[in-house]
Short mmCIF file of C-alpha atoms in Angstrom, two decimals:
data_model
loop_
_atom_site.label_atom_id
_atom_site.label_comp_id
_atom_site.label_asym_id
_atom_site.label_seq_id
_atom_site.Cartn_x
_atom_site.Cartn_y
_atom_site.Cartn_z
CA MET K 1 0.00 0.00 0.00
CA ALA K 2 2.83 2.33 0.87
CA ALA K 3 4.48 1.59 -2.45
CA ASP K 4 1.26 2.53 -4.26
CA LYS K 5 1.24 5.85 -2.43
CA VAL K 6 4.83 6.54 -3.51
CA VAL K 7 4.02 5.67 -7.13
CA GLU K 8 0.99 7.93 -7.12
CA THR K 9 3.04 10.81 -5.71
CA VAL K 10 5.71 10.40 -8.36
CA ILE K 11 3.24 10.40 -11.23
CA VAL K 12 0.92 13.17 -10.14
CA GLY K 13 3.67 15.39 -8.80
CA ASN K 14 5.68 15.36 -12.01
CA TYR K 15 2.68 15.75 -14.31
CA VAL K 16 1.30 18.67 -12.32
CA GLU K 17 4.70 20.30 -12.65
CA MET K 18 4.57 19.85 -16.41
CA GLU K 19 1.03 21.22 -16.53
CA THR K 20 2.14 24.31 -14.64
CA GLN K 21 4.91 24.81 -17.18
CA GLY K 22 2.27 24.88 -19.89
CA LYS K 23 0.39 27.79 -18.29
CA SER K 24 0.83 31.17 -19.98
CA LYS K 25 1.53 34.55 -18.45
CA ASN K 26 0.55 37.10 -21.12
CA MET K 27 -1.73 37.50 -24.10
CA LYS K 28 0.89 36.47 -26.66
CA THR K 29 1.73 33.21 -24.90
CA ARG K 30 -1.95 32.52 -24.26
CA LEU K 31 -2.69 32.77 -27.98
CA SER K 32 0.35 30.62 -28.74
CA LYS K 33 -0.84 27.99 -26.29
CA PHE K 34 -4.38 28.05 -27.70
CA LEU K 35 -3.21 27.43 -31.27
CA TRP K 36 0.13 25.73 -30.89
CA HIS K 37 0.89 24.15 -27.54
CA GLY K 38 -1.58 21.41 -26.60
CA GLY K 39 -1.35 18.82 -23.87
CA SER K 40 -4.85 18.17 -22.60
CA ALA K 41 -6.94 15.01 -22.87
CA TYR K 42 -8.98 16.79 -25.56
CA ASP K 43 -5.82 17.41 -27.62
CA ALA K 44 -4.92 13.73 -27.34
CA TRP K 45 -8.42 12.74 -28.47
CA PHE K 46 -8.24 15.02 -31.51
CA SER K 47 -4.76 13.70 -32.34
CA CYS K 48 -5.86 10.06 -32.11
CA ALA K 49 -9.06 10.54 -34.08
CA SER K 50 -7.44 12.73 -36.73
CA ASN K 51 -4.47 10.39 -37.18
CA GLN K 52 -6.55 7.22 -37.25
CA VAL K 53 -8.68 8.04 -40.27
CA ALA K 54 -6.90 9.75 -43.15
CA GLN K 55 -6.54 8.62 -46.77
CA VAL K 56 -7.74 5.15 -45.74
CA LEU K 57 -11.23 6.65 -45.64
CA LEU K 58 -11.08 6.66 -49.45
CA THR K 59 -10.01 3.01 -49.72
CA LEU K 60 -12.54 1.46 -47.32
CA PRO K 61 -15.27 1.24 -50.01
CA TYR K 62 -12.75 -0.70 -52.09
CA SER K 63 -12.28 -3.04 -49.11
CA PHE K 64 -16.06 -3.47 -48.83
CA SER K 65 -16.17 -4.58 -52.49
CA GLN K 66 -13.60 -7.27 -51.62
CA LEU K 67 -15.23 -8.35 -48.37
CA GLY K 68 -18.93 -7.80 -48.98
CA MET K 69 -21.16 -5.50 -46.89
CA LEU K 70 -21.59 -7.71 -43.82
CA SER K 71 -17.93 -8.71 -43.46
CA GLY K 72 -16.84 -5.13 -44.06
CA ILE K 73 -18.97 -3.85 -41.21
CA LEU K 74 -18.01 -6.67 -38.84
CA PHE K 75 -14.28 -6.31 -39.52
CA GLN K 76 -14.45 -2.57 -38.84
CA LEU K 77 -16.14 -3.15 -35.49
CA PHE K 78 -13.82 -6.02 -34.56
CA TYR K 79 -10.53 -4.32 -35.48
CA GLY K 80 -11.74 -1.08 -33.92
CA LEU K 81 -12.09 -2.87 -30.57
CA LEU K 82 -8.84 -4.78 -31.08
CA GLY K 83 -6.94 -1.59 -31.85
CA SER K 84 -8.41 0.15 -28.81
CA TRP K 85 -7.31 -2.75 -26.60
CA THR K 86 -3.69 -2.72 -27.77
CA ALA K 87 -3.59 1.09 -27.52
CA TYR K 88 -4.70 0.64 -23.90
CA LEU K 89 -1.86 -1.86 -23.37
CA ILE K 90 0.67 0.58 -24.81
CA SER K 91 -0.58 3.31 -22.46
CA ILE K 92 -0.22 0.97 -19.46
CA LEU K 93 3.34 0.05 -20.45
CA TYR K 94 4.23 3.72 -20.98
CA VAL K 95 3.04 4.70 -17.52
CA GLU K 96 4.85 1.71 -16.00
CA TYR K 97 8.11 2.65 -17.73
CA ARG K 98 7.86 6.34 -16.93
CA THR K 99 7.08 5.70 -13.28
CA ARG K 100 10.06 3.39 -12.88
CA LYS K 101 12.36 5.94 -14.48
CA GLU K 102 11.05 8.83 -12.40
CA ARG K 103 11.73 6.82 -9.27
CA GLU K 104 15.33 6.92 -10.49
CA LYS K 105 15.07 10.73 -10.80
CA VAL K 106 15.20 10.71 -14.62
CA ASP K 107 14.00 14.02 -16.10
CA PHE K 108 12.03 13.81 -19.38
CA ARG K 109 11.28 17.50 -19.87
CA ASN K 110 13.71 17.78 -22.82
CA HIS K 111 13.31 14.22 -24.02
CA VAL K 112 10.40 12.59 -25.88
CA ILE K 113 9.81 9.01 -24.77
CA GLN K 114 9.22 6.59 -27.67
CA TRP K 115 7.88 3.05 -27.92
CA PHE K 116 11.26 1.38 -28.44
CA GLU K 117 12.55 3.08 -25.26
CA VAL K 118 9.59 1.74 -23.31
CA LEU K 119 10.41 -1.77 -24.55
CA ASP K 120 14.08 -1.27 -23.71
CA GLY K 121 13.36 -0.09 -20.18
CA LEU K 122 10.87 -2.85 -19.41
CA LEU K 123 12.16 -5.85 -21.37
CA GLY K 124 15.70 -5.20 -22.60
CA LYS K 125 17.64 -4.40 -25.75
CA HIS K 126 16.38 -7.29 -27.90
CA TRP K 127 12.79 -6.12 -27.50
CA ARG K 128 13.97 -2.57 -28.16
CA ASN K 129 15.64 -3.57 -31.42
CA VAL K 130 12.60 -5.50 -32.68
CA GLY K 131 10.23 -2.70 -31.68
CA LEU K 132 12.44 -0.04 -33.27
CA ALA K 133 12.71 -1.96 -36.56
CA PHE K 134 8.99 -2.58 -36.92
CA ASN K 135 7.90 0.84 -35.69
CA CYS K 136 10.27 2.83 -37.89
CA THR K 137 9.51 0.74 -40.97
CA PHE K 138 5.77 1.11 -40.42
CA LEU K 139 6.00 4.88 -39.90
CA LEU K 140 8.26 5.17 -42.95
CA PHE K 141 5.70 3.44 -45.18
CA GLY K 142 2.87 5.27 -43.40
CA SER K 143 4.47 8.51 -44.57
CA VAL K 144 4.95 7.03 -48.05
CA ILE K 145 1.22 6.20 -48.22
CA GLN K 146 0.31 9.81 -47.41
CA LEU K 147 2.44 11.08 -50.31
CA ILE K 148 0.91 8.53 -52.67
CA ALA K 149 -2.57 9.57 -51.52
CA CYS K 150 -1.79 13.25 -52.14
CA ALA K 151 -0.85 12.53 -55.76
CA SER K 152 -3.84 10.23 -56.24
CA ASN K 153 -6.32 12.79 -54.92
CA ILE K 154 -5.07 15.95 -56.60
CA TYR K 155 -5.23 14.16 -59.96
CA TYR K 156 -9.04 14.24 -59.74
CA ILE K 157 -8.93 18.04 -59.67
CA ASN K 158 -6.01 18.68 -62.01
CA ASP K 159 -4.91 15.97 -64.41
CA ASN K 160 -2.61 18.24 -66.41
CA LEU K 161 0.25 16.69 -64.47
CA ASP K 162 0.76 12.97 -63.98
CA LYS K 163 0.70 11.45 -60.49
CA ARG K 164 4.47 11.02 -60.33
CA THR K 165 4.98 14.76 -60.86
CA TRP K 166 2.40 15.50 -58.17
CA THR K 167 4.35 13.20 -55.85
CA TYR K 168 7.47 15.32 -56.41
CA ILE K 169 5.53 18.47 -55.60
CA PHE K 170 3.81 17.17 -52.48
CA GLY K 171 7.03 15.57 -51.25
CA ALA K 172 8.55 19.04 -51.15
CA CYS K 173 5.45 20.43 -49.39
CA CYS K 174 5.42 17.68 -46.76
CA ALA K 175 9.11 18.26 -46.05
CA THR K 176 8.07 21.45 -44.24
CA THR K 177 6.87 19.27 -41.33
CA VAL K 178 10.50 19.28 -40.15
CA PHE K 179 9.69 22.66 -38.55
CA ILE K 180 7.01 21.22 -36.22
CA PRO K 181 8.92 20.51 -32.97
CA SER K 182 6.73 17.83 -31.34
CA PHE K 183 3.19 16.51 -30.86
CA HIS K 184 2.53 19.38 -28.44
CA ASN K 185 2.40 21.59 -31.50
CA TYR K 186 -0.31 19.75 -33.43
CA ARG K 187 -3.22 21.22 -31.42
CA ILE K 188 -4.84 23.33 -34.16
CA TRP K 189 -3.79 20.88 -36.89
CA SER K 190 -5.43 17.91 -35.18
CA PHE K 191 -8.64 19.85 -34.69
CA LEU K 192 -8.76 21.02 -38.31
CA GLY K 193 -7.73 17.59 -39.59
CA LEU K 194 -10.68 15.92 -37.90
CA LEU K 195 -13.08 18.52 -39.31
CA MET K 196 -11.69 17.79 -42.78
CA THR K 197 -12.12 14.03 -42.58
CA THR K 198 -15.60 14.49 -41.09
CA TYR K 199 -16.61 16.62 -44.08
CA THR K 200 -15.10 14.12 -46.53
CA ALA K 201 -16.78 11.12 -44.90
CA TRP K 202 -20.21 12.70 -44.97
CA TYR K 203 -19.65 13.99 -48.50
CA LEU K 204 -18.96 10.40 -49.63
CA THR K 205 -22.06 9.19 -47.81
CA ILE K 206 -24.49 11.85 -49.02
CA ALA K 207 -23.09 12.05 -52.58
CA SER K 208 -23.36 8.26 -53.00
CA LEU K 209 -26.94 8.17 -51.71
CA LEU K 210 -27.96 11.07 -53.97
CA HIS K 211 -26.18 9.48 -56.92
CA GLY K 212 -28.07 6.24 -56.38
CA GLN K 213 -27.07 2.82 -57.60
CA VAL K 214 -25.44 2.60 -61.01
CA GLU K 215 -27.31 0.64 -63.64
CA GLY K 216 -26.83 -3.09 -63.24
CA VAL K 217 -24.94 -2.71 -59.98
CA LYS K 218 -23.67 -5.98 -58.49
CA HIS K 219 -22.55 -6.72 -54.94
CA SER K 220 -20.88 -10.07 -55.45
CA GLY K 221 -18.19 -9.89 -52.75
CA PRO K 222 -16.64 -11.90 -51.33
CA THR K 223 -15.66 -13.95 -54.37
CA LYS K 224 -11.98 -14.79 -53.89
CA MET K 225 -9.94 -15.54 -50.77
CA VAL K 226 -7.17 -13.26 -52.04
CA LEU K 227 -9.58 -10.34 -52.27
CA TYR K 228 -11.23 -11.18 -48.96
CA PHE K 229 -8.05 -11.14 -46.90
CA THR K 230 -6.65 -8.16 -48.80
CA GLY K 231 -9.72 -6.17 -47.79
CA ALA K 232 -9.52 -7.41 -44.20
CA THR K 233 -5.89 -6.30 -43.83
CA ASN K 234 -6.73 -2.83 -45.14
CA ILE K 235 -9.18 -2.53 -42.24
CA LEU K 236 -6.50 -3.93 -39.91
CA TYR K 237 -4.32 -1.07 -41.16
CA THR K 238 -7.14 1.45 -40.66
CA PHE K 239 -7.42 0.79 -36.93
CA GLY K 240 -3.69 0.29 -36.41
CA GLY K 241 -2.80 3.96 -36.37
CA HIS K 242 -1.55 3.89 -32.80
CA ALA K 243 2.13 3.52 -33.67
CA VAL K 244 2.44 7.10 -32.37
CA THR K 245 0.51 6.46 -29.15
CA VAL K 246 3.55 6.89 -26.90
CA GLU K 247 4.50 10.21 -28.49
CA ILE K 248 0.92 11.49 -28.14
CA MET K 249 0.84 10.38 -24.50
CA HIS K 250 4.15 12.05 -23.79
CA ALA K 251 2.76 15.32 -25.16
CA MET K 252 -0.01 15.20 -22.53
CA TRP K 253 0.27 17.06 -19.26
CA LYS K 254 -1.39 14.10 -17.51
CA PRO K 255 -0.69 10.96 -19.54
CA GLN K 256 -2.50 8.70 -17.08
CA LYS K 257 -5.76 10.10 -18.50
CA PHE K 258 -5.06 8.50 -21.88
CA LYS K 259 -6.40 5.01 -21.10
CA ALA K 260 -9.87 5.42 -22.64
CA ILE K 261 -9.03 8.16 -25.15
CA TYR K 262 -8.20 5.86 -28.03
CA LEU K 263 -11.42 3.90 -27.58
CA LEU K 264 -13.45 7.13 -27.61
CA ALA K 265 -11.58 8.27 -30.72
CA THR K 266 -12.30 4.93 -32.40
CA LEU K 267 -16.01 5.18 -31.64
CA TYR K 268 -16.11 8.56 -33.36
CA VAL K 269 -14.08 7.29 -36.32
CA LEU K 270 -16.58 4.46 -36.80
CA THR K 271 -19.33 7.06 -37.28
CA LEU K 272 -17.31 8.25 -40.30
CA THR K 273 -16.00 5.02 -41.79
CA LEU K 274 -19.09 2.81 -41.58
CA PRO K 275 -21.66 5.10 -43.30
CA SER K 276 -19.25 6.31 -46.00
CA ALA K 277 -17.89 2.87 -46.96
CA ALA K 278 -21.36 1.28 -46.90
CA ALA K 279 -22.96 4.06 -48.96
CA VAL K 280 -20.26 4.09 -51.67
CA TYR K 281 -20.32 0.30 -51.93
CA TRP K 282 -24.13 0.31 -52.09
CA ALA K 283 -24.03 2.80 -54.98
CA PHE K 284 -21.20 1.36 -57.07
CA GLY K 285 -20.81 -2.28 -55.98
CA ASP K 286 -18.24 -4.33 -57.87
CA MET K 287 -17.01 -1.31 -59.84
CA LEU K 288 -14.94 -0.51 -56.76
CA LEU K 289 -12.75 -3.57 -57.40
CA ASN K 290 -11.08 -1.50 -60.14
CA HIS K 291 -11.21 1.83 -58.30
CA SER K 292 -9.34 1.92 -55.01
CA ASN K 293 -9.96 5.66 -54.56
CA ALA K 294 -13.64 6.43 -53.90
CA PHE K 295 -13.27 9.88 -55.46
CA SER K 296 -12.74 8.30 -58.88
CA LEU K 297 -16.35 7.09 -59.16
CA LEU K 298 -18.18 10.19 -57.98
CA PRO K 299 -18.95 12.89 -60.55
CA ARG K 300 -16.94 16.07 -60.30
CA SER K 301 -18.65 18.87 -58.40
CA PRO K 302 -17.65 21.77 -56.11
CA PHE K 303 -18.39 19.53 -53.13
CA ARG K 304 -16.08 16.81 -54.42
CA ASP K 305 -13.35 19.33 -55.18
CA MET K 306 -13.69 20.68 -51.65
CA ALA K 307 -13.40 17.15 -50.23
CA VAL K 308 -10.27 16.52 -52.32
CA ILE K 309 -8.64 19.76 -51.15
CA LEU K 310 -9.48 19.08 -47.51
CA MET K 311 -8.08 15.57 -47.75
CA LEU K 312 -4.87 16.93 -49.27
CA ILE K 313 -4.42 19.25 -46.31
CA HIS K 314 -5.24 16.45 -43.91
CA GLN K 315 -2.71 14.15 -45.57
CA PHE K 316 -0.07 16.80 -44.98
CA ILE K 317 -1.01 16.74 -41.28
CA THR K 318 -0.99 12.93 -41.16
CA PHE K 319 2.39 12.89 -42.89
CA GLY K 320 3.66 14.98 -39.99
CA PHE K 321 2.10 12.59 -37.47
CA ALA K 322 3.82 9.60 -39.07
CA CYS K 323 7.13 11.29 -39.73
CA THR K 324 7.68 13.18 -36.46
CA PRO K 325 8.59 10.01 -34.49
CA LEU K 326 11.10 9.23 -37.24
CA TYR K 327 12.54 12.71 -36.80
CA PHE K 328 12.93 11.98 -33.07
CA VAL K 329 14.71 8.68 -33.71
CA TRP K 330 17.09 10.33 -36.16
CA GLU K 331 17.79 13.21 -33.75
CA LYS K 332 18.62 10.74 -30.98
CA ALA K 333 20.87 8.74 -33.32
CA ILE K 334 22.99 11.80 -34.16
CA GLY K 335 22.82 13.33 -30.67
CA LEU K 336 20.73 16.43 -31.41
CA HIS K 337 17.41 15.45 -29.82
CA GLU K 338 17.79 17.87 -26.90
CA CYS K 339 19.07 20.72 -29.06
CA LYS K 340 17.02 23.90 -28.43
CA SER K 341 17.60 25.40 -31.88
CA LEU K 342 14.54 24.70 -34.03
CA CYS K 343 16.36 25.61 -37.25
CA LYS K 344 19.22 23.23 -36.52
CA ARG K 345 16.82 20.40 -35.70
CA ALA K 346 14.81 21.11 -38.86
CA ALA K 347 17.97 20.98 -40.99
CA VAL K 348 19.11 17.61 -39.63
CA ARG K 349 15.59 16.17 -40.06
CA LEU K 350 15.51 16.72 -43.83
CA PRO K 351 17.40 13.51 -44.75
CA VAL K 352 14.51 11.51 -43.25
CA VAL K 353 12.15 12.80 -45.94
CA ILE K 354 14.34 11.71 -48.89
CA PRO K 355 13.79 7.90 -48.67
CA ILE K 356 10.05 8.51 -48.12
CA TRP K 357 9.92 10.58 -51.30
CA PHE K 358 11.85 7.94 -53.23
CA LEU K 359 9.69 5.00 -52.05
CA ALA K 360 6.49 6.88 -52.96
CA ILE K 361 7.78 7.17 -56.51
CA ILE K 362 8.79 3.49 -56.70
CA PHE K 363 5.52 2.06 -55.27
CA PRO K 364 2.65 4.42 -56.20
CA PHE K 365 0.04 1.69 -55.66
CA PHE K 366 -2.68 3.56 -53.78
CA GLY K 367 -4.86 0.97 -52.04
CA PRO K 368 -2.86 -2.27 -52.33
CA ILE K 369 0.08 -0.77 -50.43
CA ASN K 370 -2.23 -0.17 -47.44
CA SER K 371 -3.04 -3.87 -47.16
CA THR K 372 0.58 -4.88 -47.58
CA VAL K 373 1.76 -2.51 -44.85
CA GLY K 374 -1.15 -3.62 -42.67
CA SER K 375 -0.36 -7.32 -42.87
CA LEU K 376 3.44 -7.23 -42.70
CA LEU K 377 4.07 -4.25 -40.40
CA VAL K 378 0.94 -3.09 -38.56
CA SER K 379 0.15 -6.64 -37.43
CA PHE K 380 3.38 -6.77 -35.41
CA THR K 381 3.92 -3.09 -34.58
CA VAL K 382 0.61 -2.27 -32.94
CA TYR K 383 -1.05 -5.62 -32.23
CA ILE K 384 1.34 -8.53 -31.60
CA ILE K 385 4.30 -6.76 -29.98
CA PRO K 386 2.24 -4.70 -27.46
CA ALA K 387 0.24 -7.78 -26.42
CA LEU K 388 3.39 -9.89 -25.96
CA ALA K 389 5.20 -7.03 -24.20
CA HIS K 390 2.36 -6.73 -21.68
CA ILE K 391 2.43 -10.49 -21.03
CA PHE K 392 6.20 -10.60 -20.44
CA THR K 393 6.38 -7.35 -18.47
CA PHE K 394 3.91 -8.65 -15.89
CA LYS K 395 4.69 -12.37 -16.03
CA SER K 396 5.98 -12.48 -12.43
CA ALA K 397 3.76 -12.21 -9.37
CA ALA K 398 5.92 -9.37 -8.01
CA ALA K 399 5.55 -7.34 -11.22
CA ARG K 400 1.77 -7.79 -11.17
CA GLU K 401 1.54 -6.86 -7.49
CA ASN K 402 3.64 -3.71 -7.91
CA ALA K 403 2.11 -2.64 -11.25
CA VAL K 404 1.21 1.04 -11.42
CA GLU K 405 -2.08 0.23 -13.18
CA GLN K 406 -4.08 -2.86 -12.29
CA PRO K 407 -6.23 -4.41 -15.04
CA PRO K 408 -9.93 -3.50 -14.84
CA ARG K 409 -12.27 -5.86 -13.01
CA CYS K 410 -14.61 -5.98 -16.01
CA MET K 411 -11.84 -7.57 -18.10
CA GLY K 412 -11.16 -10.32 -15.58
CA ARG K 413 -8.14 -8.70 -13.95
CA TRP K 414 -4.80 -10.40 -14.80
CA VAL K 415 -6.23 -13.71 -15.97
CA GLY K 416 -8.71 -12.06 -18.31
CA THR K 417 -6.06 -9.67 -19.63
CA TYR K 418 -3.68 -12.56 -20.30
CA VAL K 419 -6.34 -14.52 -22.18
CA ILE K 420 -7.28 -11.51 -24.31
CA ASN K 421 -3.63 -10.83 -25.12
CA VAL K 422 -3.05 -14.42 -26.21
CA LEU K 423 -6.16 -14.31 -28.42
CA VAL K 424 -4.98 -11.06 -30.00
CA VAL K 425 -1.56 -12.54 -30.79
CA VAL K 426 -2.98 -15.75 -32.25
CA TRP K 427 -5.68 -14.03 -34.33
CA VAL K 428 -3.45 -11.34 -35.79
CA LEU K 429 -0.57 -13.76 -36.41
CA ILE K 430 -2.77 -16.22 -38.32
CA VAL K 431 -5.39 -14.01 -39.96
CA GLY K 432 -3.62 -10.65 -40.19
CA PHE K 433 -0.04 -11.65 -40.89
CA GLY K 434 -0.58 -15.15 -42.30
CA PHE K 435 -3.59 -15.02 -44.60
CA GLY K 436 -3.45 -11.24 -44.90
CA GLY K 437 0.22 -11.24 -45.81
CA TRP K 438 -0.30 -13.95 -48.41
CA ALA K 439 -3.22 -12.15 -50.06
CA SER K 440 -1.66 -8.67 -49.88
CA MET K 441 1.63 -9.79 -51.39
CA ILE K 442 -0.15 -11.53 -54.28
CA ASN K 443 -2.10 -8.34 -54.96
CA PHE K 444 0.96 -6.11 -54.53
CA ILE K 445 3.10 -8.22 -56.87
CA HIS K 446 0.24 -8.11 -59.37
CA GLN K 447 0.40 -4.30 -59.32
CA ILE K 448 4.12 -4.46 -60.11
CA ASP K 449 3.55 -6.97 -62.93
CA THR K 450 0.73 -4.88 -64.40
CA PHE K 451 2.01 -1.32 -63.98
CA GLY K 452 5.71 -1.74 -63.17
CA LEU K 453 7.83 0.10 -60.65
CA PHE K 454 8.17 3.87 -61.03
CA THR K 455 4.92 3.92 -63.00
CA LYS K 456 4.22 7.43 -64.17
CA CYS K 457 0.48 7.55 -63.52
CA TYR K 458 -0.97 4.63 -61.56
CA GLN K 459 -4.59 3.78 -62.47
CA CYS K 460 -4.89 6.78 -64.77
CA PRO K 461 -7.30 6.33 -67.67
CA PRO K 462 -5.72 6.13 -71.13
CA PRO K 463 -6.08 9.36 -73.15
CA LEU K 464 -9.08 9.65 -75.45
CA PRO K 465 -8.54 9.82 -79.22
CA ASN K 466 -9.01 13.58 -79.16
CA ASN K 467 -6.31 13.82 -76.44
CA GLN K 468 -8.78 14.92 -73.80
CA ASN K 469 -8.48 13.28 -70.41
CA VAL K 470 -11.25 11.71 -68.39
CA THR K 471 -11.34 13.15 -64.88
CA THR K 472 -14.27 11.37 -63.31
CA ALA K 473 -13.06 7.78 -63.35
CA ALA K 474 -9.87 5.76 -63.32
CA PRO K 475 -10.18 2.32 -64.89
CA PRO K 476 -7.43 -0.24 -64.50
CA LEU K 477 -7.18 -2.91 -61.99
CA HIS K 478 -7.07 -4.24 -58.56
CA HIS K 479 -8.78 -7.51 -59.25
CA PRO K 480 -6.03 -10.15 -59.16
CA MET K 481 -7.61 -12.05 -62.06
CA ASN K 482 -7.58 -8.99 -64.31
CA ARG K 483 -4.54 -9.22 -66.57
CA THR K 484 -5.05 -6.04 -68.57
CA HIS K 485 -1.77 -4.18 -69.11
CA HIS K 486 -1.41 -0.46 -69.59
CA PRO K 487 1.47 1.54 -70.94
#
């Protein structure tokens, strides 16, 4: 009991101190705090919700065409709960690690704690190395996906340039995220980002319902196992956005309040993803198998153009979310993480953007790349590793007795938590990584065979005889049995 009191004092004392540091003293700093320096539970909620649903909102109808309506809905609900559970585990491990370090008088005011450091402190260097490899690779490709999505979306407004050229342009734009110091400084961006995705989701829903079903619409999914598990892993990817959970928690003044935030964010996200994906699939059915971007099937209008523009801005924000932890890792590797000069830190961060830019040009496969990243990287980064880490951190009776956070009674305490963690590991390993990896790699390799690496304009329609371009649809593929080749 006495130990619990000491733990509580360490946590609350230090966090209150940090909260006091966040308080402003004049009008200028108050305005700066309001727009720029966030650390409340509300900021964390906006960050989680905004980061969780980005360009994937546009590919979920495509997943529904692979899965069918019922499976699409059920997988969203299931992976939403699964993602919320592992985000909860990550938050518990973060608080455990931070408390242990603060008992040793470690000061984190100029240091951002990251997931691989939590694993290192709790389980040792081998866990750290595995966590670092998976986390960095996932965030790298997460940033790549945002660049690909930018090029894919802007093409539906302006097709005078091919998608590769748009990737060059948006790569330069997204490189400006090097000037954002940390997740504290995403307050206004997270808020605006969520408004943007909310507009886009309801635009997709309302526009599809008003458009009505296309003539002869068919809803034949699921038809192939490859398609079924490819669609399922895209949804796994959708609700696996908590690779930045530790950084978001560290930006909070009271991180112990985070436990239920991700679940609440997921519940809101479901109000966006379920209606929009269901409505677009209802309207266009199997046509979505050849159109991974939902914008490509909706007729051009001012409302669609507005949705495209808002999603472009949001993808810039999400690029920053995915890339900022990579900036931190790079800063720590070269010894400049605690440097107070923003310009110097921004300059040394720039090399991180270059491989992201390059990979987006090599693999411009908007849609299939989501499933591939989901099965091979997300499955381990945010599902399997956190569940296993929680099991091994609290495997001894002493560790469970002295844990800062005890498992909730409604989940069966330690026994119930252990059972859930084992089920998560088994399910994701077999279904997500096993079947999902098999299906996603078949589909991904098919994109390479059909379009080739460095393709100039992925899924762009061929020019009409009169050299006028079609801007309302984008034919080619996505169905693994379709062997049509395009120049």
